[in-house]
mmCIF file of C-alpha atoms in Angstrom:
data_model
loop_
_atom_site.group_PDB
_atom_site.id
_atom_site.type_symbol
_atom_site.label_atom_id
_atom_site.label_comp_id
_atom_site.label_asym_id
_atom_site.label_seq_id
_atom_site.Cartn_x
_atom_site.Cartn_y
_atom_site.Cartn_z
ATOM 1 C CA MET A 276 182.200 230.997 20.852
ATOM 2 C CA SER A 277 178.942 231.780 19.060
ATOM 3 C CA LYS A 278 179.847 229.334 16.272
ATOM 4 C CA LEU A 279 180.461 226.556 18.831
ATOM 5 C CA LEU A 280 177.114 227.365 20.472
ATOM 6 C CA ASN A 281 175.358 227.198 17.117
ATOM 7 C CA ASN A 282 176.928 223.860 16.356
ATOM 8 C CA LEU A 283 175.807 222.532 19.741
ATOM 9 C CA VAL A 284 172.273 223.716 19.073
ATOM 10 C CA VAL A 285 172.240 222.071 15.644
ATOM 11 C CA ALA A 286 173.645 218.868 17.118
ATOM 12 C CA GLY A 287 170.988 218.902 19.819
ATOM 13 C CA ILE A 288 168.266 219.360 17.238
ATOM 14 C CA TYR A 289 169.558 216.467 15.196
ATOM 15 C CA ALA A 290 169.797 214.313 18.304
ATOM 16 C CA VAL A 291 166.134 215.064 19.191
ATOM 17 C CA PHE A 292 165.038 214.207 15.648
ATOM 18 C CA ALA A 293 167.069 210.981 15.769
ATOM 19 C CA VAL A 294 165.359 209.915 18.998
ATOM 20 C CA LEU A 295 161.927 210.811 17.597
ATOM 21 C CA LEU A 296 162.681 208.852 14.433
ATOM 22 C CA LEU A 297 163.844 205.834 16.442
ATOM 23 C CA THR A 298 160.781 205.780 18.664
ATOM 24 C CA THR A 299 158.556 206.107 15.612
ATOM 25 C CA VAL A 300 160.178 203.664 13.206
ATOM 26 C CA TYR A 301 161.117 200.916 15.690
ATOM 27 C CA PRO A 302 157.488 200.007 16.651
ATOM 28 C CA LEU A 303 156.502 200.027 12.975
ATOM 29 C CA ILE A 304 159.291 197.625 12.005
ATOM 30 C CA TRP A 305 158.533 195.472 15.038
ATOM 31 C CA VAL A 306 154.839 195.161 14.175
ATOM 32 C CA ILE A 307 155.576 194.314 10.512
ATOM 33 C CA GLY A 308 158.198 191.742 11.596
ATOM 34 C CA THR A 309 155.790 190.193 14.084
ATOM 35 C CA SER A 310 153.070 189.884 11.432
ATOM 36 C CA LEU A 311 155.575 187.957 9.249
ATOM 37 C CA ASN A 312 156.747 185.746 12.109
ATOM 38 C CA PRO A 313 155.885 182.042 11.549
ATOM 39 C CA GLY A 314 154.984 181.485 15.215
ATOM 40 C CA ASN A 315 152.353 183.026 17.524
ATOM 41 C CA SER A 316 154.635 184.794 19.951
ATOM 42 C CA LEU A 317 155.131 188.531 20.190
ATOM 43 C CA MET A 318 158.668 187.992 21.460
ATOM 44 C CA VAL A 319 160.845 187.659 18.364
ATOM 45 C CA SER A 320 164.604 187.366 18.445
ATOM 46 C CA ARG A 321 165.044 189.318 15.210
ATOM 47 C CA MET A 322 163.243 192.320 13.803
ATOM 48 C CA VAL A 323 163.026 190.588 10.401
ATOM 49 C CA PRO A 324 162.171 186.854 10.667
ATOM 50 C CA ASP A 325 164.490 184.316 9.032
ATOM 51 C CA GLN A 326 161.566 182.661 7.282
ATOM 52 C CA PRO A 327 158.875 185.331 6.797
ATOM 53 C CA THR A 328 155.389 184.132 5.989
ATOM 54 C CA LEU A 329 152.056 185.626 4.944
ATOM 55 C CA ALA A 330 150.118 182.881 6.704
ATOM 56 C CA HIS A 331 148.796 185.293 9.360
ATOM 57 C CA TYR A 332 147.371 187.590 6.705
ATOM 58 C CA THR A 333 145.673 184.645 5.022
ATOM 59 C CA GLU A 334 144.295 183.445 8.353
ATOM 60 C CA LEU A 335 143.031 186.926 9.182
ATOM 61 C CA ILE A 336 141.040 187.208 5.966
ATOM 62 C CA ARG A 337 139.781 183.637 5.768
ATOM 63 C CA ASN A 338 139.152 182.697 9.413
ATOM 64 C CA THR A 339 137.913 185.967 10.879
ATOM 65 C CA ASP A 340 135.340 188.661 9.987
ATOM 66 C CA PHE A 341 138.081 191.079 8.923
ATOM 67 C CA VAL A 342 136.386 191.791 5.550
ATOM 68 C CA LEU A 343 133.144 192.618 7.353
ATOM 69 C CA TRP A 344 134.910 194.835 9.863
ATOM 70 C CA PHE A 345 136.744 196.607 7.073
ATOM 71 C CA THR A 346 133.549 197.110 5.080
ATOM 72 C CA ASN A 347 131.735 198.548 8.100
ATOM 73 C CA THR A 348 134.624 200.884 8.893
ATOM 74 C CA LEU A 349 134.984 201.999 5.255
ATOM 75 C CA THR A 350 131.255 202.768 5.048
ATOM 76 C CA ILE A 351 131.395 204.808 8.246
ATOM 77 C CA ALA A 352 134.562 206.585 7.125
ATOM 78 C CA LEU A 353 133.203 207.579 3.735
ATOM 79 C CA ALA A 354 129.902 208.814 5.135
ATOM 80 C CA ASN A 355 131.692 210.698 7.910
ATOM 81 C CA ALA A 356 134.106 212.324 5.464
ATOM 82 C CA ALA A 357 131.230 213.541 3.245
ATOM 83 C CA LEU A 358 128.988 214.765 6.073
ATOM 84 C CA SER A 359 131.784 216.318 8.117
ATOM 85 C CA THR A 360 133.204 218.187 5.122
ATOM 86 C CA ALA A 361 129.780 219.542 4.172
ATOM 87 C CA LEU A 362 128.969 220.723 7.708
ATOM 88 C CA VAL A 363 132.425 222.261 8.223
ATOM 89 C CA ALA A 364 132.383 224.031 4.846
ATOM 90 C CA ALA A 365 128.951 225.576 5.474
ATOM 91 C CA THR A 366 129.859 226.625 9.014
ATOM 92 C CA ALA A 367 133.249 228.057 8.000
ATOM 93 C CA TYR A 368 131.704 229.966 5.060
ATOM 94 C CA ALA A 369 129.137 231.582 7.345
ATOM 95 C CA PHE A 370 131.755 232.652 9.894
ATOM 96 C CA SER A 371 134.152 233.870 7.189
ATOM 97 C CA ARG A 372 131.808 235.789 4.917
ATOM 98 C CA PHE A 373 128.958 237.046 7.106
ATOM 99 C CA ARG A 374 128.899 239.415 10.089
ATOM 100 C CA PHE A 375 126.164 238.674 12.568
ATOM 101 C CA LYS A 376 125.466 239.027 16.226
ATOM 102 C CA GLY A 377 127.314 236.428 18.321
ATOM 103 C CA ARG A 378 129.838 235.631 15.567
ATOM 104 C CA ARG A 379 132.906 236.230 17.723
ATOM 105 C CA GLN A 380 131.362 234.359 20.658
ATOM 106 C CA GLY A 381 130.518 231.465 18.399
ATOM 107 C CA LEU A 382 134.084 231.204 17.134
ATOM 108 C CA MET A 383 135.457 231.333 20.658
ATOM 109 C CA THR A 384 133.037 228.597 21.694
ATOM 110 C CA LEU A 385 134.276 226.380 18.886
ATOM 111 C CA LEU A 386 137.852 227.095 19.931
ATOM 112 C CA ILE A 387 137.179 226.259 23.594
ATOM 113 C CA LEU A 388 135.411 222.996 22.643
ATOM 114 C CA GLN A 389 138.645 221.738 21.110
ATOM 115 C CA MET A 390 140.316 221.886 24.518
ATOM 116 C CA PHE A 391 138.072 219.223 26.062
ATOM 117 C CA PRO A 392 138.650 215.557 25.320
ATOM 118 C CA GLY A 393 135.790 213.788 23.615
ATOM 119 C CA PHE A 394 135.370 211.082 26.269
ATOM 120 C CA LEU A 395 134.007 213.684 28.742
ATOM 121 C CA SER A 396 130.728 213.604 26.865
ATOM 122 C CA ILE A 397 130.449 209.824 26.506
ATOM 123 C CA MET A 398 127.609 209.438 29.001
ATOM 124 C CA ALA A 399 125.589 212.272 27.436
ATOM 125 C CA ILE A 400 126.156 210.771 23.952
ATOM 126 C CA PHE A 401 125.056 207.333 25.150
ATOM 127 C CA VAL A 402 121.806 208.667 26.669
ATOM 128 C CA LEU A 403 121.120 210.824 23.610
ATOM 129 C CA LEU A 404 121.589 207.930 21.176
ATOM 130 C CA MET A 405 119.434 205.693 23.363
ATOM 131 C CA GLN A 406 116.602 208.219 23.447
ATOM 132 C CA THR A 407 116.762 208.743 19.670
ATOM 133 C CA LYS A 408 116.986 204.989 18.992
ATOM 134 C CA LEU A 409 120.322 205.403 17.234
ATOM 135 C CA LEU A 410 122.248 203.201 19.641
ATOM 136 C CA ASP A 411 123.922 200.249 17.950
ATOM 137 C CA THR A 412 123.628 201.898 14.529
ATOM 138 C CA HIS A 413 126.257 203.150 12.115
ATOM 139 C CA LEU A 414 124.201 206.305 11.596
ATOM 140 C CA GLY A 415 124.493 207.238 15.265
ATOM 141 C CA LEU A 416 128.261 206.813 15.134
ATOM 142 C CA ILE A 417 128.533 208.863 11.966
ATOM 143 C CA LEU A 418 126.537 211.704 13.468
ATOM 144 C CA ILE A 419 128.805 211.759 16.543
ATOM 145 C CA TYR A 420 131.935 211.909 14.423
ATOM 146 C CA ALA A 421 130.512 214.577 12.156
ATOM 147 C CA GLY A 422 129.399 216.787 15.055
ATOM 148 C CA GLY A 423 132.760 216.380 16.777
ATOM 149 C CA SER A 424 134.709 217.468 13.675
ATOM 150 C CA ILE A 425 132.963 220.859 13.370
ATOM 151 C CA SER A 426 134.976 222.735 16.029
ATOM 152 C CA MET A 427 138.475 222.107 14.691
ATOM 153 C CA GLY A 428 137.533 221.847 11.065
ATOM 154 C CA THR A 429 135.694 225.173 11.089
ATOM 155 C CA TRP A 430 138.776 227.040 12.257
ATOM 156 C CA VAL A 431 140.956 225.320 9.655
ATOM 157 C CA MET A 432 138.613 225.997 6.744
ATOM 158 C CA LYS A 433 137.653 229.494 7.872
ATOM 159 C CA GLY A 434 141.337 230.424 7.922
ATOM 160 C CA HIS A 435 141.593 229.346 4.323
ATOM 161 C CA PHE A 436 138.363 231.096 3.258
ATOM 162 C CA ASP A 437 139.656 234.322 4.791
ATOM 163 C CA THR A 438 142.663 234.300 2.407
ATOM 164 C CA ILE A 439 140.401 234.335 -0.681
ATOM 165 C CA PRO A 440 139.881 237.897 -1.931
ATOM 166 C CA LYS A 441 136.277 239.062 -1.529
ATOM 167 C CA SER A 442 136.583 240.901 -4.871
ATOM 168 C CA LEU A 443 136.116 237.523 -6.638
ATOM 169 C CA GLU A 444 132.730 237.088 -4.958
ATOM 170 C CA GLU A 445 131.741 240.684 -5.538
ATOM 171 C CA ALA A 446 132.390 240.165 -9.259
ATOM 172 C CA ALA A 447 130.170 237.097 -9.198
ATOM 173 C CA TYR A 448 127.430 239.017 -7.395
ATOM 174 C CA ILE A 449 127.488 241.640 -10.135
ATOM 175 C CA ASP A 450 126.961 238.855 -12.679
ATOM 176 C CA GLY A 451 123.880 237.692 -10.774
ATOM 177 C CA ALA A 452 125.317 234.815 -8.722
ATOM 178 C CA GLY A 453 123.976 234.126 -5.210
ATOM 179 C CA HIS A 454 125.796 233.066 -2.043
ATOM 180 C CA VAL A 455 125.283 229.322 -2.730
ATOM 181 C CA GLU A 456 126.471 229.542 -6.335
ATOM 182 C CA THR A 457 129.477 231.660 -5.296
ATOM 183 C CA MET A 458 130.432 229.228 -2.593
ATOM 184 C CA PHE A 459 130.361 226.170 -4.892
ATOM 185 C CA LYS A 460 131.888 227.796 -7.978
ATOM 186 C CA ILE A 461 134.496 230.127 -6.410
ATOM 187 C CA ILE A 462 135.211 229.479 -2.748
ATOM 188 C CA LEU A 463 135.305 225.693 -2.632
ATOM 189 C CA PRO A 464 137.400 225.174 -5.832
ATOM 190 C CA LEU A 465 139.990 227.595 -4.424
ATOM 191 C CA SER A 466 139.942 225.825 -1.018
ATOM 192 C CA LEU A 467 140.943 222.324 -2.115
ATOM 193 C CA PRO A 468 143.848 222.027 0.366
ATOM 194 C CA ALA A 469 141.643 222.836 3.348
ATOM 195 C CA ILE A 470 138.831 220.612 2.093
ATOM 196 C CA THR A 471 141.256 217.720 1.572
ATOM 197 C CA PHE A 472 142.658 218.179 5.062
ATOM 198 C CA VAL A 473 139.234 218.131 6.723
ATOM 199 C CA ALA A 474 137.929 215.241 4.550
ATOM 200 C CA LEU A 475 141.014 213.067 5.056
ATOM 201 C CA ASN A 476 141.061 213.557 8.810
ATOM 202 C CA SER A 477 137.349 212.773 8.986
ATOM 203 C CA PHE A 478 137.904 209.662 6.845
ATOM 204 C CA ILE A 479 140.762 208.354 9.045
ATOM 205 C CA THR A 480 139.045 208.908 12.398
ATOM 206 C CA PRO A 481 136.819 205.757 12.268
ATOM 207 C CA PHE A 482 139.816 203.611 11.399
ATOM 208 C CA MET A 483 141.731 204.785 14.488
ATOM 209 C CA ASP A 484 138.935 205.149 17.069
ATOM 210 C CA PHE A 485 138.021 202.363 19.493
ATOM 211 C CA ILE A 486 136.223 204.021 22.425
ATOM 212 C CA LEU A 487 133.173 205.432 20.647
ATOM 213 C CA PRO A 488 132.448 202.301 18.515
ATOM 214 C CA GLN A 489 132.816 200.149 21.614
ATOM 215 C CA ILE A 490 130.165 202.234 23.380
ATOM 216 C CA VAL A 491 127.764 202.791 20.464
ATOM 217 C CA LEU A 492 127.978 199.510 18.551
ATOM 218 C CA ARG A 493 126.948 196.272 20.281
ATOM 219 C CA SER A 494 126.081 193.822 17.465
ATOM 220 C CA SER A 495 128.903 191.634 16.126
ATOM 221 C CA ASP A 496 127.849 192.310 12.504
ATOM 222 C CA LYS A 497 128.281 196.080 13.004
ATOM 223 C CA MET A 498 131.740 196.029 14.538
ATOM 224 C CA THR A 499 134.530 198.262 13.203
ATOM 225 C CA LEU A 500 138.133 197.251 12.632
ATOM 226 C CA ALA A 501 139.281 198.498 16.027
ATOM 227 C CA GLN A 502 136.593 196.493 17.835
ATOM 228 C CA GLY A 503 137.118 193.322 15.857
ATOM 229 C CA LEU A 504 140.904 193.293 16.211
ATOM 230 C CA TYR A 505 140.626 194.033 19.933
ATOM 231 C CA ASN A 506 138.204 191.146 20.490
ATOM 232 C CA MET A 507 140.671 188.831 18.810
ATOM 233 C CA VAL A 508 143.145 189.265 21.655
ATOM 234 C CA ALA A 509 140.873 190.347 24.498
ATOM 235 C CA ASN A 510 140.703 186.801 25.895
ATOM 236 C CA GLU A 511 143.641 186.027 28.202
ATOM 237 C CA THR A 512 144.011 182.567 26.679
ATOM 238 C CA ASN A 513 144.061 183.910 23.148
ATOM 239 C CA SER A 514 147.304 183.555 21.163
ATOM 240 C CA SER A 515 146.371 185.466 18.010
ATOM 241 C CA PHE A 516 148.834 188.274 18.594
ATOM 242 C CA THR A 517 150.671 187.729 15.357
ATOM 243 C CA THR A 518 147.339 187.746 13.468
ATOM 244 C CA PHE A 519 146.504 190.955 15.318
ATOM 245 C CA ALA A 520 149.789 192.421 14.093
ATOM 246 C CA ALA A 521 148.849 191.453 10.524
ATOM 247 C CA GLY A 522 145.537 193.260 10.980
ATOM 248 C CA ALA A 523 147.318 196.343 12.289
ATOM 249 C CA VAL A 524 149.529 196.413 9.192
ATOM 250 C CA LEU A 525 146.513 196.086 6.873
ATOM 251 C CA VAL A 526 144.724 198.929 8.701
ATOM 252 C CA ALA A 527 147.733 201.234 8.554
ATOM 253 C CA LEU A 528 148.651 200.554 4.929
ATOM 254 C CA PRO A 529 145.772 202.377 3.151
ATOM 255 C CA ILE A 530 145.968 205.298 5.620
ATOM 256 C CA THR A 531 149.695 205.641 4.966
ATOM 257 C CA ILE A 532 149.145 205.648 1.207
ATOM 258 C CA LEU A 533 146.438 208.308 1.522
ATOM 259 C CA TYR A 534 148.675 210.542 3.668
ATOM 260 C CA MET A 535 151.540 210.216 1.249
ATOM 261 C CA TYR A 536 149.358 210.924 -1.771
ATOM 262 C CA PHE A 537 147.668 214.024 -0.267
ATOM 263 C CA GLN A 538 150.715 215.251 1.658
ATOM 264 C CA LYS A 539 150.957 218.582 -0.175
ATOM 265 C CA TYR A 540 147.289 219.320 0.369
ATOM 266 C CA LEU A 541 147.545 218.442 4.076
ATOM 267 C CA ILE A 542 150.454 220.846 4.587
ATOM 268 C CA HIS A 543 148.551 223.642 2.795
ATOM 269 C CA GLY A 544 145.417 222.898 4.804
ATOM 270 C CA MET A 545 147.226 223.024 8.173
ATOM 271 C CA THR A 546 149.013 226.277 7.397
ATOM 272 C CA ALA A 547 145.797 227.871 6.090
ATOM 273 C CA GLY A 548 144.155 227.276 9.434
ATOM 274 C CA ALA A 549 146.777 229.398 11.138
ATOM 275 C CA ASP A 550 145.235 232.574 9.677
ATOM 276 C CA LYS A 551 142.338 233.508 12.004
ATOM 277 C CA GLY A 552 141.426 236.821 10.549
#
């Protein structure tokens, strides 16, 4: 009886995974097939077109500002990854290695902030950027992303810092090293998985986000990929859906490659964040 029950449980687990796989893979195949479809319709009779074409990719690059959108997004993503990683690393190091008044309350505040969706602060962000004259600037958007990454990233990186023996730092202190030198020469090199996790997530955020760029950026020459692709099909009379699908594939391709390349670091980084000592 127990063996039959175990088999049913295993079968149920496989069934759930099969459904999840189907709901994940089917849209991907459909988008890729649509981008290769010779026509302009989203409704295709076959997942893989009989006569696939790259005409929509050529049209996207030649007849739209896709290169400009990609350049803007890449600039924001690189700056956000660098600034977010630096802020998170400094904050996590302070919470992990120092004991000060309000430390526990500060950690709990960062944890609670993760529970609130970002769009709740949109009005406050808009007013703040307008008062500081950072509205319609890439810098304003980068600062928002970097500030928003501190709460989750600090917990992830602090968990990894806590696993590093303090005896290594104590030995460095005996040799005359300071906190800054110890952090850069000992802590950070041993925390590559957590750093990669935070940096990669910060890099990908501008590629995926639409709401914040739509609110902050107004000029057409400062648009991100999400804004540009949305404007292509925002008009009800527009028939550029297959070109939009080609853009979606081009956006997802580099992100997929990055995730596959850094997969082992991402797994280490996520599991390190589970230790909240």
